[in-house]
Coordinates of C-alpha atoms in Angstrom, one line a residue:
X17 CA 211.2 -152.7 63.6
X18 CA 211.2 -151.3 67.1
X19 CA 212.0 -154.0 69.7
X20 CA 210.8 -152.0 72.7
X21 CA 207.4 -150.5 73.0
X22 CA 206.9 -146.7 72.7
X23 CA 206.2 -145.4 76.3
X24 CA 203.3 -143.3 75.0
X25 CA 201.7 -146.4 73.4
X26 CA 202.2 -148.4 76.6
X27 CA 200.7 -145.6 78.7
X28 CA 197.6 -145.4 76.4
X29 CA 197.2 -149.2 76.6
X30 CA 197.4 -149.3 80.3
X31 CA 194.7 -146.6 80.5
X32 CA 192.4 -148.8 78.5
X33 CA 193.2 -152.0 80.3
X34 CA 193.5 -150.7 83.9
X35 CA 192.6 -147.0 84.4
X36 CA 194.7 -145.6 87.1
X37 CA 196.9 -148.7 87.1
X38 CA 200.6 -149.2 86.3
X39 CA 202.5 -150.7 83.3
X40 CA 204.1 -154.0 84.0
X41 CA 205.7 -154.9 80.7
X42 CA 205.2 -155.6 77.0
X43 CA 206.4 -158.4 74.8
X44 CA 206.6 -158.2 71.0
X45 CA 204.6 -160.9 69.3
X46 CA 206.0 -160.6 65.8
X47 CA 209.8 -160.7 65.4
X48 CA 210.2 -159.0 68.7
X49 CA 208.0 -156.1 67.8
X50 CA 204.4 -155.0 67.3
X51 CA 201.8 -156.2 68.0
X52 CA 202.6 -156.1 71.7
X53 CA 201.3 -158.2 74.5
X54 CA 200.9 -155.5 77.2
X55 CA 200.5 -156.3 80.9
X56 CA 199.1 -153.8 83.3
X57 CA 198.5 -153.9 87.1
X58 CA 195.2 -152.6 88.4
X59 CA 195.0 -150.5 91.6
X60 CA 193.7 -153.6 93.3
X61 CA 196.9 -155.4 92.3
X62 CA 195.5 -157.7 89.6
X63 CA 197.4 -158.1 86.4
X64 CA 195.5 -157.8 83.0
X65 CA 196.7 -158.4 79.5
X66 CA 195.8 -157.0 76.1
X67 CA 197.2 -157.1 72.6
X68 CA 198.2 -153.7 71.2
X69 CA 198.3 -153.3 67.4
X70 CA 200.0 -150.3 66.0
X71 CA 198.9 -148.9 62.6
X72 CA 201.2 -147.8 59.8
X73 CA 202.4 -144.2 60.1
X74 CA 200.3 -141.9 57.9
X75 CA 197.4 -144.3 57.5
X76 CA 194.7 -145.0 60.0
X77 CA 192.5 -147.1 57.7
X78 CA 194.0 -150.5 58.7
X79 CA 193.2 -149.9 62.4
X80 CA 189.7 -148.5 61.7
X81 CA 188.8 -151.4 59.4
X82 CA 190.1 -154.0 61.9
X83 CA 188.2 -152.5 64.8
X84 CA 185.0 -152.2 62.8
X85 CA 185.3 -155.8 61.6
X86 CA 186.1 -157.2 65.0
X87 CA 183.2 -155.5 66.6
X88 CA 180.8 -156.6 63.9
X89 CA 181.8 -160.3 63.6
X90 CA 182.0 -160.6 67.4
X91 CA 178.4 -159.3 67.6
X92 CA 177.4 -162.0 65.2
X93 CA 178.8 -164.8 67.4
X94 CA 181.9 -165.6 65.3
X95 CA 185.1 -166.3 67.1
X96 CA 187.2 -163.1 67.2
X97 CA 188.9 -161.0 69.9
X98 CA 186.9 -158.3 71.7
X99 CA 188.0 -154.7 71.0
X100 CA 189.1 -153.0 74.3
X101 CA 190.0 -149.6 72.9
X102 CA 190.9 -147.7 69.7
X103 CA 192.9 -144.5 69.2
X104 CA 192.3 -143.4 65.6
X105 CA 192.6 -139.6 65.9
X106 CA 196.4 -139.6 66.1
X107 CA 199.2 -140.9 64.1
X108 CA 199.9 -143.8 64.3
X109 CA 196.5 -145.3 65.2
X110 CA 196.3 -147.8 68.0
X111 CA 194.0 -150.7 68.7
X112 CA 193.8 -152.7 71.9
X113 CA 192.1 -156.1 71.8
X114 CA 191.7 -158.9 74.3
X115 CA 194.3 -161.5 74.6
X116 CA 192.8 -164.8 73.5
X117 CA 194.4 -168.0 74.8
X118 CA 195.3 -170.3 71.9
X119 CA 198.0 -171.3 69.5
X120 CA 198.4 -170.7 65.8
X121 CA 201.0 -173.3 65.1
X122 CA 200.5 -175.3 61.8
X123 CA 200.6 -179.0 62.4
X124 CA 203.1 -181.2 60.6
X125 CA 200.4 -183.7 59.6
X126 CA 197.3 -182.7 57.6
X127 CA 194.6 -181.7 60.2
X128 CA 191.5 -182.6 58.3
X129 CA 189.1 -181.5 61.2
X130 CA 190.8 -178.1 61.5
X131 CA 190.7 -177.5 57.8
X132 CA 187.0 -178.3 57.7
X133 CA 186.4 -176.0 60.6
X134 CA 188.1 -173.1 58.8
X135 CA 186.1 -173.8 55.7
X136 CA 182.9 -173.7 57.7
X137 CA 184.0 -170.4 59.4
X138 CA 184.7 -168.8 56.0
X139 CA 181.2 -169.9 54.8
X140 CA 179.5 -168.5 57.9
X141 CA 181.4 -165.2 57.5
X142 CA 180.4 -164.9 53.9
X143 CA 176.7 -165.0 54.8
X144 CA 177.0 -161.8 56.8
X145 CA 175.8 -158.6 55.1
X146 CA 178.6 -156.1 55.5
X147 CA 177.6 -152.8 57.1
X148 CA 178.0 -149.6 55.1
X149 CA 181.5 -148.3 55.0
X150 CA 183.3 -151.6 54.8
X151 CA 186.0 -151.3 52.0
X152 CA 185.4 -153.3 48.8
X153 CA 187.8 -156.3 48.3
X154 CA 188.5 -158.3 45.2
X155 CA 191.4 -160.5 46.5
X156 CA 193.4 -161.3 49.6
X157 CA 196.0 -159.0 51.2
X158 CA 194.7 -155.9 49.4
X159 CA 197.5 -153.7 50.5
X160 CA 200.2 -155.5 48.5
X161 CA 200.5 -154.9 44.7
X162 CA 201.2 -158.5 43.6
X163 CA 200.7 -157.5 39.9
X164 CA 203.7 -155.2 40.3
X165 CA 205.8 -157.9 41.9
X166 CA 205.1 -160.3 39.0
X167 CA 206.0 -157.6 36.5
X168 CA 209.4 -157.2 38.2
X169 CA 210.0 -161.0 38.4
X170 CA 211.0 -163.7 36.0
X171 CA 207.8 -164.7 34.1
X172 CA 206.1 -167.8 35.2
X173 CA 203.8 -169.4 32.6
X174 CA 201.2 -170.8 35.1
X175 CA 200.9 -167.4 36.8
X176 CA 200.6 -165.7 33.4
X177 CA 197.7 -168.1 32.4
X178 CA 196.0 -167.4 35.7
X179 CA 196.4 -163.6 35.2
X180 CA 194.6 -163.8 31.8
X181 CA 191.7 -165.7 33.2
X182 CA 191.2 -163.6 36.3
X183 CA 191.5 -160.4 34.2
X184 CA 188.6 -161.5 32.0
X185 CA 186.1 -160.6 34.7
X186 CA 184.9 -161.4 38.2
X187 CA 182.1 -164.1 38.3
X188 CA 178.7 -162.8 39.5
X189 CA 177.7 -163.8 42.9
X190 CA 176.7 -162.7 46.4
X191 CA 179.1 -160.5 48.3
X192 CA 179.5 -160.3 52.0
X193 CA 182.1 -159.9 54.7
X194 CA 185.5 -161.3 53.9
X195 CA 188.5 -161.6 56.2
X196 CA 190.9 -160.9 53.4
X197 CA 194.0 -162.7 54.8
X198 CA 192.5 -166.0 55.9
X199 CA 195.1 -168.7 56.5
X200 CA 196.1 -171.0 59.3
X201 CA 198.5 -168.5 60.8
X202 CA 195.6 -166.3 61.6
X203 CA 193.6 -169.0 63.5
X204 CA 194.0 -169.6 67.2
X205 CA 193.2 -173.1 68.5
X206 CA 192.7 -174.7 71.9
X207 CA 193.4 -178.3 70.9
X208 CA 191.1 -178.6 67.9
X209 CA 188.6 -176.0 69.0
X210 CA 188.8 -172.7 67.0
X211 CA 188.8 -170.0 69.6
X212 CA 189.6 -166.9 67.4
X213 CA 190.4 -165.6 64.0
X214 CA 192.8 -162.7 64.2
X215 CA 194.4 -160.0 62.0
X216 CA 191.4 -158.3 60.4
X217 CA 193.2 -155.3 58.8
X218 CA 192.6 -156.7 55.3
X219 CA 188.9 -157.3 55.8
X220 CA 186.0 -155.8 53.9
X221 CA 183.1 -156.7 51.7
X222 CA 183.6 -158.9 48.6
X223 CA 182.9 -162.2 47.0
X224 CA 183.0 -165.2 49.3
X225 CA 185.5 -167.0 47.1
X226 CA 188.3 -164.7 48.3
X227 CA 188.5 -166.4 51.7
X228 CA 187.7 -169.8 50.4
X229 CA 190.4 -169.7 47.8
X230 CA 192.9 -168.4 50.3
X231 CA 192.3 -171.2 52.7
X232 CA 192.4 -173.8 50.0
X233 CA 195.7 -172.6 48.7
X234 CA 197.2 -172.4 52.2
X235 CA 196.1 -176.0 52.9
X236 CA 197.7 -177.1 49.6
X237 CA 200.9 -175.3 50.3
X238 CA 201.3 -176.7 53.8
X239 CA 200.1 -180.3 53.2
X240 CA 200.2 -181.0 49.5
X241 CA 197.5 -181.6 46.9
X242 CA 194.2 -182.9 48.3
X243 CA 194.3 -181.0 51.5
X244 CA 192.3 -178.2 49.9
X245 CA 189.4 -180.6 49.6
X246 CA 189.1 -180.6 53.4
X247 CA 188.5 -176.8 53.4
X248 CA 185.8 -177.3 50.7
X249 CA 184.1 -180.1 52.7
X250 CA 183.7 -177.7 55.7
X251 CA 182.5 -174.9 53.4
X252 CA 180.0 -177.3 51.6
X253 CA 178.4 -178.2 54.9
X254 CA 177.5 -174.5 55.6
X255 CA 177.1 -173.0 52.2
X256 CA 176.9 -175.6 49.4
X257 CA 179.4 -175.8 46.5
X258 CA 180.4 -172.6 44.8
X259 CA 180.3 -172.7 41.0
X260 CA 183.3 -170.4 40.6
X261 CA 185.7 -172.3 42.7
X262 CA 188.5 -172.5 40.1
X263 CA 188.4 -168.8 39.5
X264 CA 189.0 -168.0 43.2
X265 CA 191.7 -170.7 43.5
X266 CA 193.5 -168.8 40.7
X267 CA 192.9 -165.5 42.4
X268 CA 194.4 -166.9 45.6
X269 CA 197.5 -168.1 43.8
X270 CA 197.9 -164.6 42.3
X271 CA 197.7 -163.1 45.8
X272 CA 201.2 -164.5 46.6
X273 CA 204.7 -163.2 45.8
X274 CA 206.0 -164.8 42.6
X275 CA 208.8 -166.5 44.5
X276 CA 206.6 -167.0 47.6
X277 CA 209.2 -164.9 49.5
X278 CA 207.8 -164.0 52.9
X279 CA 205.0 -166.6 52.6
X280 CA 207.6 -169.2 53.1
X281 CA 209.1 -167.4 56.1
X282 CA 205.7 -166.7 57.7
X283 CA 204.7 -170.4 57.3
X284 CA 208.0 -171.6 58.8
X285 CA 207.5 -169.2 61.7
X286 CA 204.2 -171.0 62.5
X287 CA 206.0 -174.2 63.3
X288 CA 206.7 -175.6 59.8
X289 CA 210.5 -175.4 59.3
X290 CA 210.2 -178.4 57.0
X291 CA 208.6 -176.2 54.3
X292 CA 211.1 -174.7 52.0
X293 CA 210.7 -172.5 48.9
X294 CA 211.2 -175.2 46.3
X295 CA 208.6 -177.5 47.9
X296 CA 206.0 -174.7 48.4
X297 CA 206.6 -173.4 44.8
X298 CA 206.0 -177.0 43.5
X299 CA 202.8 -177.2 45.5
X300 CA 201.6 -173.9 44.2
X301 CA 202.2 -175.0 40.7
X302 CA 200.2 -178.2 41.3
X303 CA 197.4 -176.1 42.8
X304 CA 197.5 -173.7 39.8
X305 CA 197.4 -176.6 37.3
X306 CA 194.4 -178.1 39.0
X307 CA 192.6 -174.8 38.9
X308 CA 193.5 -174.1 35.3
X309 CA 192.3 -177.5 34.3
X310 CA 189.0 -176.9 36.1
X311 CA 188.2 -173.5 34.5

């Protein structure tokens, strides 16, 4: 991963932020690399900031999807960053969005209010009819082949049982906009006010249970069994109780690496160094058993 911004990318971002202005600097927001927090100085001497996302080489879809989703959900009044500019005609594609002040740290103690807020957000999002052209989604983090990862790993009976149930068919139900990677690390807060949901590159149109299951599993992994009920409480207040909850809990668990791998590291990077792999694996097993019992 590059730890310094490409001068061409910096120049483009400055042109979007402060036409005719100058580049002040850029700070990597993920492991010292992209996305970049870019600072530009206007001709009047004011400093402006934006977040520059760099798409994968050879694939502009992620950037196009993220830009379209951000524009759409922002227009509907949901908390998301504003798009400042997009360059999709070259490789790699670039997306510049506003910098939203807020923190995505995951608390040490179960934040019931926050989890309910996230559940309500997912419910509101699911009620939006997706515009034409949004990609179809059937699970979270669509770009990763979790089935292949399980085939290459030591078999785990609970995951195998979940696979059999999920493979039998998707429950019928309304489809709408889904974030596709909804967890606490993609939520920005000002105290306990949700100010933005970020990272929309996995978004699309699909069953509402995709995001609900993802949030519930994340809560269980971070705080133990019972925390997922807070997410459902928030959801229930906005959209009632889904009849296929257990199915989407299983789907969420299958949208993780068999060993949890980078999920553990990503969670620890959000302020939870107390969470190790054995603990999170045990919590996923508990979450899986509860869903399997409820099917």
